[in-house]
mmCIF file of C-alpha atoms and ligand atoms in Angstrom:
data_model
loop_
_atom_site.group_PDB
_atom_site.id
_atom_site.type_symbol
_atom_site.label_atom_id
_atom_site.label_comp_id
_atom_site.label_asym_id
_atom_site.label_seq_id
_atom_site.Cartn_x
_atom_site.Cartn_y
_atom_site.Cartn_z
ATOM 1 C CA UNK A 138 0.000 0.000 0.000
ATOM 2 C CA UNK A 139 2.684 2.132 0.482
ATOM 3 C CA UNK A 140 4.140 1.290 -3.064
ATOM 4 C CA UNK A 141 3.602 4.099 -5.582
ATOM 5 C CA UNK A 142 4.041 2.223 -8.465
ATOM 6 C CA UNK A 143 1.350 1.677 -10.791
ATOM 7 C CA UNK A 144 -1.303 -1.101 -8.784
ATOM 8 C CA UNK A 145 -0.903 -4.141 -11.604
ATOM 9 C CA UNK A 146 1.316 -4.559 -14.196
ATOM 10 C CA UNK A 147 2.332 -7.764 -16.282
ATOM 11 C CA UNK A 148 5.887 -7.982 -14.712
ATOM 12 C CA UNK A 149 7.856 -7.721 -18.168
ATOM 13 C CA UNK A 150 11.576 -7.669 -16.271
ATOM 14 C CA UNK A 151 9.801 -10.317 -13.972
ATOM 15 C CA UNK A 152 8.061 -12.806 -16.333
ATOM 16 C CA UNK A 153 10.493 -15.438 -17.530
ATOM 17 C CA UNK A 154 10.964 -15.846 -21.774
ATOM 18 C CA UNK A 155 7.807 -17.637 -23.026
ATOM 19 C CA UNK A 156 7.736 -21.223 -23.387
ATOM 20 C CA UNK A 157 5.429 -22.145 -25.803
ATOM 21 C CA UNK A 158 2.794 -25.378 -25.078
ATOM 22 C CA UNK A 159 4.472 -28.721 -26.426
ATOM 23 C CA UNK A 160 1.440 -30.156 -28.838
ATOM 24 C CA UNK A 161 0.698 -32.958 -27.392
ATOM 25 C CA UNK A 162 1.854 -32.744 -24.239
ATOM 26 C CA UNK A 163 -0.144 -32.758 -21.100
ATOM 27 C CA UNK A 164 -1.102 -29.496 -19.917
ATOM 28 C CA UNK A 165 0.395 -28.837 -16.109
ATOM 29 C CA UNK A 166 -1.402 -27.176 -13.472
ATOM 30 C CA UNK A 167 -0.883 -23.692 -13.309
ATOM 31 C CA UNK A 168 -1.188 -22.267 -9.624
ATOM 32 C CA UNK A 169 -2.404 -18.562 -9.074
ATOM 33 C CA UNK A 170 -0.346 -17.495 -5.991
ATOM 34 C CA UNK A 171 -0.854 -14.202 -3.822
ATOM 35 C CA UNK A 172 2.069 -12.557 -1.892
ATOM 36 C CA UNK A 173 4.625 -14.970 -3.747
ATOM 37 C CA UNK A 174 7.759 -12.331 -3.159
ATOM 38 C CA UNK A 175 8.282 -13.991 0.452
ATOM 39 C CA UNK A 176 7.250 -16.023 3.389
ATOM 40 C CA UNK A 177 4.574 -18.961 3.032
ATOM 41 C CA UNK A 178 3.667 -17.879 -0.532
ATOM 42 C CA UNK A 179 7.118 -17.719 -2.253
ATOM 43 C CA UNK A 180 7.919 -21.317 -0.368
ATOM 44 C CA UNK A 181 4.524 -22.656 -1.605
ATOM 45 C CA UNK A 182 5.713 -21.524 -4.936
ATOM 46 C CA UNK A 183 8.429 -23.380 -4.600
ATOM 47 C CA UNK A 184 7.165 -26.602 -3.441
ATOM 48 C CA UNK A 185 4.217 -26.489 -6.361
ATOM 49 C CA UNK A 186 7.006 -25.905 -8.882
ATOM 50 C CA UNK A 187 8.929 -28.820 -7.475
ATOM 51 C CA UNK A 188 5.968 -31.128 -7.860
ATOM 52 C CA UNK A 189 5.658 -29.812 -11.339
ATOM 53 C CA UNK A 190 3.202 -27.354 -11.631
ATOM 54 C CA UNK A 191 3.430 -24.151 -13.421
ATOM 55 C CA UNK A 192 2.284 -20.593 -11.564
ATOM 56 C CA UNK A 193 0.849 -16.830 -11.766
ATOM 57 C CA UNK A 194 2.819 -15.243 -9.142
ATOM 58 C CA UNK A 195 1.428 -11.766 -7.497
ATOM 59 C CA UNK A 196 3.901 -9.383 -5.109
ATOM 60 C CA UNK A 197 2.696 -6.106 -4.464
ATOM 61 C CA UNK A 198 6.817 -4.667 -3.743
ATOM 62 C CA UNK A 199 10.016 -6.166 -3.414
ATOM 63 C CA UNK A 200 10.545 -6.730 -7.404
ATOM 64 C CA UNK A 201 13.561 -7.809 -6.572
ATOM 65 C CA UNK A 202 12.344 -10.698 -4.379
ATOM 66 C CA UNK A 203 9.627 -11.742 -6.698
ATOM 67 C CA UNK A 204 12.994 -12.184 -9.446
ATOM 68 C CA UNK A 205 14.773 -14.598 -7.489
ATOM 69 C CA UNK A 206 11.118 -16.609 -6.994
ATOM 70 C CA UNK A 207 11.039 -16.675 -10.363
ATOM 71 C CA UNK A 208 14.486 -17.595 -11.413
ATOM 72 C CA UNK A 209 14.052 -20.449 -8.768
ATOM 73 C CA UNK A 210 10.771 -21.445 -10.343
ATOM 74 C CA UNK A 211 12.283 -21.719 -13.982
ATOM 75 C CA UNK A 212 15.656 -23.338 -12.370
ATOM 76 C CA UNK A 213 13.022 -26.165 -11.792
ATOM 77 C CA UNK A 214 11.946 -26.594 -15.055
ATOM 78 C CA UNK A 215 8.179 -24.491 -14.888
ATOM 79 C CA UNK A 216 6.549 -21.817 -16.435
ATOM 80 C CA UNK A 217 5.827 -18.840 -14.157
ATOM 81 C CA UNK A 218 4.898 -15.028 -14.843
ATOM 82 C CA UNK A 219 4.222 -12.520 -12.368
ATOM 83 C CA UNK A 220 2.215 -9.809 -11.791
ATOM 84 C CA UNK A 221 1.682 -6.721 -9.371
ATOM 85 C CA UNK A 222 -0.995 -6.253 -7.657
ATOM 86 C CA UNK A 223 -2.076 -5.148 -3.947
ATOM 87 C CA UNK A 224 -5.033 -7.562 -3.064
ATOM 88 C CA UNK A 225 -6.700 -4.145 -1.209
ATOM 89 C CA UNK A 226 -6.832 -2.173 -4.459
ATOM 90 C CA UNK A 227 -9.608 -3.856 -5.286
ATOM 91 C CA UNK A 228 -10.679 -1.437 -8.253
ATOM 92 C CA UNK A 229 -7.505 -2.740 -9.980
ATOM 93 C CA UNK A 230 -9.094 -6.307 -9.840
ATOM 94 C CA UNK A 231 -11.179 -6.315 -13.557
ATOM 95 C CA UNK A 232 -7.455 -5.050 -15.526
ATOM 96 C CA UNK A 233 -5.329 -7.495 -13.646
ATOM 97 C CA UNK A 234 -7.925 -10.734 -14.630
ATOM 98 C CA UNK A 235 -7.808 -8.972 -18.302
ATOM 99 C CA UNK A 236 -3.825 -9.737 -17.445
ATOM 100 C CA UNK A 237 -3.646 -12.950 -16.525
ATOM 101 C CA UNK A 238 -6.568 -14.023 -19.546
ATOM 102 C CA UNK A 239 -3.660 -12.656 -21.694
ATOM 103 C CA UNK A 240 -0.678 -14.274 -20.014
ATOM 104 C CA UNK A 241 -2.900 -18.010 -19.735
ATOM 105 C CA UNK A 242 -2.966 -17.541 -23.697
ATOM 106 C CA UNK A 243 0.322 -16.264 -24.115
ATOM 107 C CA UNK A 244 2.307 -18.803 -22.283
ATOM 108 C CA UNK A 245 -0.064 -21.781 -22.061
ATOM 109 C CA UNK A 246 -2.985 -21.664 -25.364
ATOM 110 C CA UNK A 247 -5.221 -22.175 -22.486
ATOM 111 C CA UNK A 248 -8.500 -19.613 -21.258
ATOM 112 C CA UNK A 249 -8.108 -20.934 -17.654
ATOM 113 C CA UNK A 250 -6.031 -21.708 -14.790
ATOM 114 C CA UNK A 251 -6.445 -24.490 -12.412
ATOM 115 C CA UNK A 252 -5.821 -23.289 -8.448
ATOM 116 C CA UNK A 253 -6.286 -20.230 -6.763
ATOM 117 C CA UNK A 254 -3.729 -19.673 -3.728
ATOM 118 C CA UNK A 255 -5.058 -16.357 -1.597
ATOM 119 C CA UNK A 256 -2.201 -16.323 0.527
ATOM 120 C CA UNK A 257 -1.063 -12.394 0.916
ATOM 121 C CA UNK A 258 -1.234 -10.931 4.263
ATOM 122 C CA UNK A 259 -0.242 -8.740 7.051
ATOM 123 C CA UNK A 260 -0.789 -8.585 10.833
ATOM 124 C CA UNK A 261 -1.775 -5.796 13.231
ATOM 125 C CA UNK A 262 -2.160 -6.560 16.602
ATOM 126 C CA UNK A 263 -3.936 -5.467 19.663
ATOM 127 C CA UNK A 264 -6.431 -6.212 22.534
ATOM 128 C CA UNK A 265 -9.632 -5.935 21.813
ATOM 129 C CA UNK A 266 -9.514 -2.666 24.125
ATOM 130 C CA UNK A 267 -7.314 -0.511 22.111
ATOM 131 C CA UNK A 268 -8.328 -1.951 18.411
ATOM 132 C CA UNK A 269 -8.448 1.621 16.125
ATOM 133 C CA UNK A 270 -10.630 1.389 13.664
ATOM 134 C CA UNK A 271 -8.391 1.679 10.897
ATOM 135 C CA UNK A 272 -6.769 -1.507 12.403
ATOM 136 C CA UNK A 273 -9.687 -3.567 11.687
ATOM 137 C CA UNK A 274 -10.242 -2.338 8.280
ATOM 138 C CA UNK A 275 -6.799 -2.926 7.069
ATOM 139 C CA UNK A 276 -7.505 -6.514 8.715
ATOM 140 C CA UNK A 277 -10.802 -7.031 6.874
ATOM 141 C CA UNK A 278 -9.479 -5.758 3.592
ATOM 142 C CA UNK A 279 -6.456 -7.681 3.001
ATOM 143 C CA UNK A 280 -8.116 -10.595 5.073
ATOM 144 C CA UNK A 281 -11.574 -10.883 3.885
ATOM 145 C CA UNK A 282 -12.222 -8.777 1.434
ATOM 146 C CA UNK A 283 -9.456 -9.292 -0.508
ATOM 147 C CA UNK A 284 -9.881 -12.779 -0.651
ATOM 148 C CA UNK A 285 -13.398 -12.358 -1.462
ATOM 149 C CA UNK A 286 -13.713 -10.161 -4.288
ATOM 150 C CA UNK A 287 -10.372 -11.305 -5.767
ATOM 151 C CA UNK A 288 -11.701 -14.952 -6.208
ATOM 152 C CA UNK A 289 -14.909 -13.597 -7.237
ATOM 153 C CA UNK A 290 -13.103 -11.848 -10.127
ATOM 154 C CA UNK A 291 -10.685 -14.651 -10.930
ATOM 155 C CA UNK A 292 -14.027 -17.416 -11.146
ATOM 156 C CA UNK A 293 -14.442 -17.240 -14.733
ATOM 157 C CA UNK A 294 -11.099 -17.981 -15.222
ATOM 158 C CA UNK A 295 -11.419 -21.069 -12.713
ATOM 159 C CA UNK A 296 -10.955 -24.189 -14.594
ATOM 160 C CA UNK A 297 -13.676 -26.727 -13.702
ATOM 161 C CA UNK A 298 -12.368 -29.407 -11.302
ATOM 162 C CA UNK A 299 -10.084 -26.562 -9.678
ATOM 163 C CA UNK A 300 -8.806 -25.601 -6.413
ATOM 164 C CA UNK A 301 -9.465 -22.897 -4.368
ATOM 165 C CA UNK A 302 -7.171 -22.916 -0.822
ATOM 166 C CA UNK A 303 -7.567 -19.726 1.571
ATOM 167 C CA UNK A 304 -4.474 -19.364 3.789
ATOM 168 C CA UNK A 305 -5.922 -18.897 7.296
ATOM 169 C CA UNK A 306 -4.513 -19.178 10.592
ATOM 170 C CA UNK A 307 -4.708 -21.807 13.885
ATOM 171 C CA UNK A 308 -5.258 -18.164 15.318
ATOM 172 C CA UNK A 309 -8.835 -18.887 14.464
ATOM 173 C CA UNK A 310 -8.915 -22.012 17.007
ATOM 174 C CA UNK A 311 -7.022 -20.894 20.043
ATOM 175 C CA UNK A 312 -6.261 -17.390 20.940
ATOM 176 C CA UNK A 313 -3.217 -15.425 21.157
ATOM 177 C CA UNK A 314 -2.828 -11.966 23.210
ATOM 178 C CA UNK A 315 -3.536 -9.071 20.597
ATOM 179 C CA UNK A 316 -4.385 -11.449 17.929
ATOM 180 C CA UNK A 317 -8.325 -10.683 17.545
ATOM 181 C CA UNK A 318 -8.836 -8.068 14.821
ATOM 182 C CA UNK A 319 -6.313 -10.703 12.454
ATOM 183 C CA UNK A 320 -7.760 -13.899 13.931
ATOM 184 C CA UNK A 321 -11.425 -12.522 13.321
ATOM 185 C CA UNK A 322 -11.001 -11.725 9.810
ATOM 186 C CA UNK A 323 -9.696 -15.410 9.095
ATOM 187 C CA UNK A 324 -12.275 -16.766 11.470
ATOM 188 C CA UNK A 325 -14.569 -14.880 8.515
ATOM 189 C CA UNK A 326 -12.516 -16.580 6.144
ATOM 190 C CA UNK A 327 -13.192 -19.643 7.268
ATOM 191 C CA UNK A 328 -16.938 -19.175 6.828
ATOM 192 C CA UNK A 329 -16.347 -17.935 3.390
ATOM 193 C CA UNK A 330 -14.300 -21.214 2.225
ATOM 194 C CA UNK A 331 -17.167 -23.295 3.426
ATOM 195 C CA UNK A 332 -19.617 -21.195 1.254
ATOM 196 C CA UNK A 333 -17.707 -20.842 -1.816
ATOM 197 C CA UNK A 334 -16.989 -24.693 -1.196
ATOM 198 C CA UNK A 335 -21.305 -25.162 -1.026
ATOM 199 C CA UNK A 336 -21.658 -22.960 -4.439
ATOM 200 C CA UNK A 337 -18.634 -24.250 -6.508
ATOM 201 C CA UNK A 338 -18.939 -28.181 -5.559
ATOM 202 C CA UNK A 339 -20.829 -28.501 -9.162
ATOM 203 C CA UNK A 340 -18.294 -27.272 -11.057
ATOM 204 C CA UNK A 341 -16.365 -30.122 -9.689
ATOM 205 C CA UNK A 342 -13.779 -27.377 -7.403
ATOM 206 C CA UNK A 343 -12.307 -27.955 -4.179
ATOM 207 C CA UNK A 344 -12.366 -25.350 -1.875
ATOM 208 C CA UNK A 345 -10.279 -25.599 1.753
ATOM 209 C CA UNK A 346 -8.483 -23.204 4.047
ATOM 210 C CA UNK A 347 -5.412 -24.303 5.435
ATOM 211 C CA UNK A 348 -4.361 -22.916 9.226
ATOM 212 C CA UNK A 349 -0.551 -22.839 9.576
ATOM 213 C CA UNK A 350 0.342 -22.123 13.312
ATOM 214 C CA UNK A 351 2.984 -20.088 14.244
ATOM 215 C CA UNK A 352 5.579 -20.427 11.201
ATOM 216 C CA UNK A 353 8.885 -18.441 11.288
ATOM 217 C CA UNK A 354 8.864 -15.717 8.710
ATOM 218 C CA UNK A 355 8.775 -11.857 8.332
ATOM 219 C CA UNK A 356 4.930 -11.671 9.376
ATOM 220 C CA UNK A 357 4.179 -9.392 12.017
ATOM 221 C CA UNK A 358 7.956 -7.767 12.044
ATOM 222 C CA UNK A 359 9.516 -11.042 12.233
ATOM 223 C CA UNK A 360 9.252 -12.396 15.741
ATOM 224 C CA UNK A 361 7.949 -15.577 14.974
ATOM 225 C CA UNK A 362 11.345 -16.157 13.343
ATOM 226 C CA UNK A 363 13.867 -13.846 15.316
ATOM 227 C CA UNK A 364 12.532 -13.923 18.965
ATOM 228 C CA UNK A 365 14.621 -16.849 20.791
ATOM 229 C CA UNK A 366 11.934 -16.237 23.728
ATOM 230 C CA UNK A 367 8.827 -16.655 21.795
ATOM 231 C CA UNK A 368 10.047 -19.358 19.600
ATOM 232 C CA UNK A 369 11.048 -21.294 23.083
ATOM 233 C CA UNK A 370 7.783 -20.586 24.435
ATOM 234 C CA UNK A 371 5.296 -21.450 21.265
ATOM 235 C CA UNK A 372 8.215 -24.553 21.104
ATOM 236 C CA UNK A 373 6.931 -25.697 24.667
ATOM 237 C CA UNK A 374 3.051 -25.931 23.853
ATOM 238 C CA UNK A 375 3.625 -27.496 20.308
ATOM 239 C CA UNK A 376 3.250 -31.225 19.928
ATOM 240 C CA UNK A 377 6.226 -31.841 17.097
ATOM 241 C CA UNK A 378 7.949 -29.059 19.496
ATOM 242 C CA UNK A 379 9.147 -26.035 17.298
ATOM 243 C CA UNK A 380 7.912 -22.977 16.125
ATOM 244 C CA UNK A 381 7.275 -24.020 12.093
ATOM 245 C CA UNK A 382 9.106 -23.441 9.210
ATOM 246 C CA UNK A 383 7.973 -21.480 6.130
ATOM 247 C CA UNK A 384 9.096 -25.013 3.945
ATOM 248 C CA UNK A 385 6.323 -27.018 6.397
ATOM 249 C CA UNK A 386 3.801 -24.859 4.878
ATOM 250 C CA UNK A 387 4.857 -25.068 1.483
ATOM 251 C CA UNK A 388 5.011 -29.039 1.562
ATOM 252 C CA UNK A 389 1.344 -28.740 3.537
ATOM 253 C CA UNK A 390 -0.244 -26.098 0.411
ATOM 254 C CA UNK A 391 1.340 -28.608 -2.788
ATOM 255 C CA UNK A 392 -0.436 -31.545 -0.924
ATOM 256 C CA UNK A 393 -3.592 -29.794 -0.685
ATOM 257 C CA UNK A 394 -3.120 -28.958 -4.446
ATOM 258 C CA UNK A 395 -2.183 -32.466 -5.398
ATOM 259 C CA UNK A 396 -4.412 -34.476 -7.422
ATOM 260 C CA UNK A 397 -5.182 -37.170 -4.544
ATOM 261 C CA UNK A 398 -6.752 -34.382 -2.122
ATOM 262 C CA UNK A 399 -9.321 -33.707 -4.654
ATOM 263 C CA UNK A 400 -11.703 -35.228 -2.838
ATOM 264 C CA UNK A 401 -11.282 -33.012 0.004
ATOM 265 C CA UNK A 402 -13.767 -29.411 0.383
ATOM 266 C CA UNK A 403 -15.250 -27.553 2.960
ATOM 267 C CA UNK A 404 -12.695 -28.290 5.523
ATOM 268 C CA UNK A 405 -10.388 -26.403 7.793
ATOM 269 C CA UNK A 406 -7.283 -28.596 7.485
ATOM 270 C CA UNK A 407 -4.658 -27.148 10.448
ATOM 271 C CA UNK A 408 -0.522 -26.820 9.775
ATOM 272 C CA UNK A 409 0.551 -26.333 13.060
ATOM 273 C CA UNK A 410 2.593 -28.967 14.474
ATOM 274 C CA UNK A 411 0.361 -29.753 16.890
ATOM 275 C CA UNK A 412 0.143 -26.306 18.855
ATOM 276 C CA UNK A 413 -2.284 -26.587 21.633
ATOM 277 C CA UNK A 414 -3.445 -29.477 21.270
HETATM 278 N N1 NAP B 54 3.837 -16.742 9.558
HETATM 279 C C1 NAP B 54 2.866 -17.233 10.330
HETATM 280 O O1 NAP B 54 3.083 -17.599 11.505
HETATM 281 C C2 NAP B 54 1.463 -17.378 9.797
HETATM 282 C C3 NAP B 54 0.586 -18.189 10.513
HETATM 283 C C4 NAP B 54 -0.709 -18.354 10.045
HETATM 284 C C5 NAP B 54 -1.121 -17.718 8.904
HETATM 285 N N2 NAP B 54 -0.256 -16.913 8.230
HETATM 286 C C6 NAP B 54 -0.747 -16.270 7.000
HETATM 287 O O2 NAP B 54 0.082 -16.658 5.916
HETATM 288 C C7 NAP B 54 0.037 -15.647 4.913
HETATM 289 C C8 NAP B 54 1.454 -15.288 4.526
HETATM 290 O O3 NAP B 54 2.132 -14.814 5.676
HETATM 291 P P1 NAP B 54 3.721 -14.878 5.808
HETATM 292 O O4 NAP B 54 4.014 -15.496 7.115
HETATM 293 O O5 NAP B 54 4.314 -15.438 4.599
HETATM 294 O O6 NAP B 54 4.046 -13.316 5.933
HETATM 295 P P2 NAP B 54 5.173 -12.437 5.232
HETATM 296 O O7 NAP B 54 6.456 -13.157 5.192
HETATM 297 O O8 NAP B 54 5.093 -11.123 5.932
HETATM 298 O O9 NAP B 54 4.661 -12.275 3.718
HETATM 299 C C9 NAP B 54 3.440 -11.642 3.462
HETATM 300 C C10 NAP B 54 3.203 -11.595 1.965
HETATM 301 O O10 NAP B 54 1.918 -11.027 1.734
HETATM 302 C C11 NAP B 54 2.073 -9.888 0.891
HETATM 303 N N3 NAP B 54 1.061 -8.876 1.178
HETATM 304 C C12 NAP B 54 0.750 -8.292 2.352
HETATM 305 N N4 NAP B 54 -0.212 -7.389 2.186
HETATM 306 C C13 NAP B 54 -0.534 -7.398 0.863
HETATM 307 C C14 NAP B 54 -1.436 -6.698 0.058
HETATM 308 N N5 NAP B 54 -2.265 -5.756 0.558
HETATM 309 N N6 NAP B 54 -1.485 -6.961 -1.261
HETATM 310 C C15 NAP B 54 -0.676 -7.894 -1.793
HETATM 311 N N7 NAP B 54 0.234 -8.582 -1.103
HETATM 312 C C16 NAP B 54 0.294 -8.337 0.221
HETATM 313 C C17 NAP B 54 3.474 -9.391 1.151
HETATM 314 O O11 NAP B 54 3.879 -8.555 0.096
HETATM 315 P P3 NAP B 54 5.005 -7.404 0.341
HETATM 316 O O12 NAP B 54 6.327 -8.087 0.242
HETATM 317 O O13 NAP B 54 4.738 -6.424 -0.719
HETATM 318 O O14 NAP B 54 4.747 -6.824 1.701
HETATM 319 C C18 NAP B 54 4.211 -10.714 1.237
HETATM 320 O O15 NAP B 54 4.426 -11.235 -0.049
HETATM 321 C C19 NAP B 54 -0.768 -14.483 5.490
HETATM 322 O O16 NAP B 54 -2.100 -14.561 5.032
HETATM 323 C C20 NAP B 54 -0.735 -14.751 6.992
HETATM 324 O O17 NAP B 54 -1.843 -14.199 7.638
HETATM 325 C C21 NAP B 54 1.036 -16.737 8.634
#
């Protein structure tokens, strides 16, 4: 939000050369991925790449980050392009599906895409005493609303049989001080991915949320990852008995996009190590 750049763009210096579709060939998955620069999104990148699926990667800054994804992504053999976009601007949302309509044609022949990954997201934390207002809108955008309209958009270009996976949090199952306005908004996304699981189930898509616990990245400043006295004491109420690691979630997301989950909708499927059990 605080990037001044233009809201969307097709990356050009961040899109890879095009590869065009093999005739014949079978067509890969191609994973839509928000917030794919860093933390849980760029590893889930990774680990969908790895398992041989190509992706639409989104970063709304750090160009520079959202290079190295895709250099790794291509140094595995896939297809990936990025694209800009803030998943609060949600005016921008009609120009960047126009985008990736384009890019699905460009680089694959192909009018749709198969999974949608809504993984962006940001923290702000407080009691439910000093919650500002603008707190819990920043929360609900890039939480719920985001999420929301941005699949809504993105559902025509949904391939039937597809995925939808929300990222939410184990936030939403036990509490954390200061946690509420965040944990509330995935709470709502959790409601959401059991709706949009009801209403797609005819076209034949699966739609989950997965719940990482605590998982050492930048997210909320870091301190998941850099604070040796949080990490002890989230390590001493966690059943595998660490804080988790950004590749834990990646492994857990390219499961739930693997063909033998398919099966699997409506659910609320945890990533947490076992943290309060
Ligand atoms: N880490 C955990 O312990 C944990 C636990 C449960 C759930 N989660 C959830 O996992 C998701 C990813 O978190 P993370 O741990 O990977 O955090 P992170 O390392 O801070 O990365 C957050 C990512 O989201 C992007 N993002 C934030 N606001 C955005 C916006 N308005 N528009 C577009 N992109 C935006 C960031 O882009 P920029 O680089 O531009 O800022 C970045 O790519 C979030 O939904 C978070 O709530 C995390």
């Amino acid at each position: 939000m605080s990037d001044t750049r233009a809201p969307h763009e097709a990356g050009t210096a961040a899109t890879p050369a095009p590869s065009a579709p093999t005739p014949g060939a079978p067509s890969p998955k191609i994973t839509l991925v928000t917030g794919a620069n860093r933390g849980l999104g760029k590893e889930a990148a990774l680990h969908l790449a790895a398992a041989g699926q190509d992706l639409l990667l989104t970063y709304r800054s750090h160009a520079d980050e959202i290079e190295e994804v895709l250099a790794a992504v291509r140094g595995l053999g896939r297809t990936a392009v990025a694209f800009r976009l803030d998943t609060t601007e949600f005016g921008t949302f009609p120009a960047f599906v126009a985008d990736v309509r384009a890019a699905l044609g460009e680089h694959w022949g192909r009018e749709t895409f198969d999974h949608l990954l809504n993984n962006a997201g940001s923290a702000a934390l407080a009691p439910v005493a000093e919650t500002t207002a603008e707190q819990l809108d920043s929360m609900y955008e890039v939480h719920f609303k985001g999420p929301y309209l941005l699949t809504q958009a993105l559902l025509p270009l949904l391939a039937d049989g597809g995925r939808v996976l929300n990222v939410s949090t184990g936030l939403t199952r036990f509490t954390q001080s200061d946690a509420a306005p965040y944990a509330s908004m995935k709470g709502a996304v959790e409601v959401f991915t059991r709706y949009l699981a009801k209403e797609l189930g005819p076209r034949g898509i699966a739609v989950n949320a997965i719940a990482p616990g605590a998982t050492g990245t930048d997210f909320g400043g870091g301190y998941l990852r850099d604070s040796a006295q949080v990490r002890e004491g989230l390590a001493s109420v966690t059943a595998m008995g660490h804080v988790g690691d950004p590749v834990d979630i990646g492994a857990a997301v390219a499961s739930l996009l693997a063909d033998g989950t398919r099966w699997i909708t409506g659910q609320r499927i945890e990533a947490s190590g076992g943290m309060l059990l």
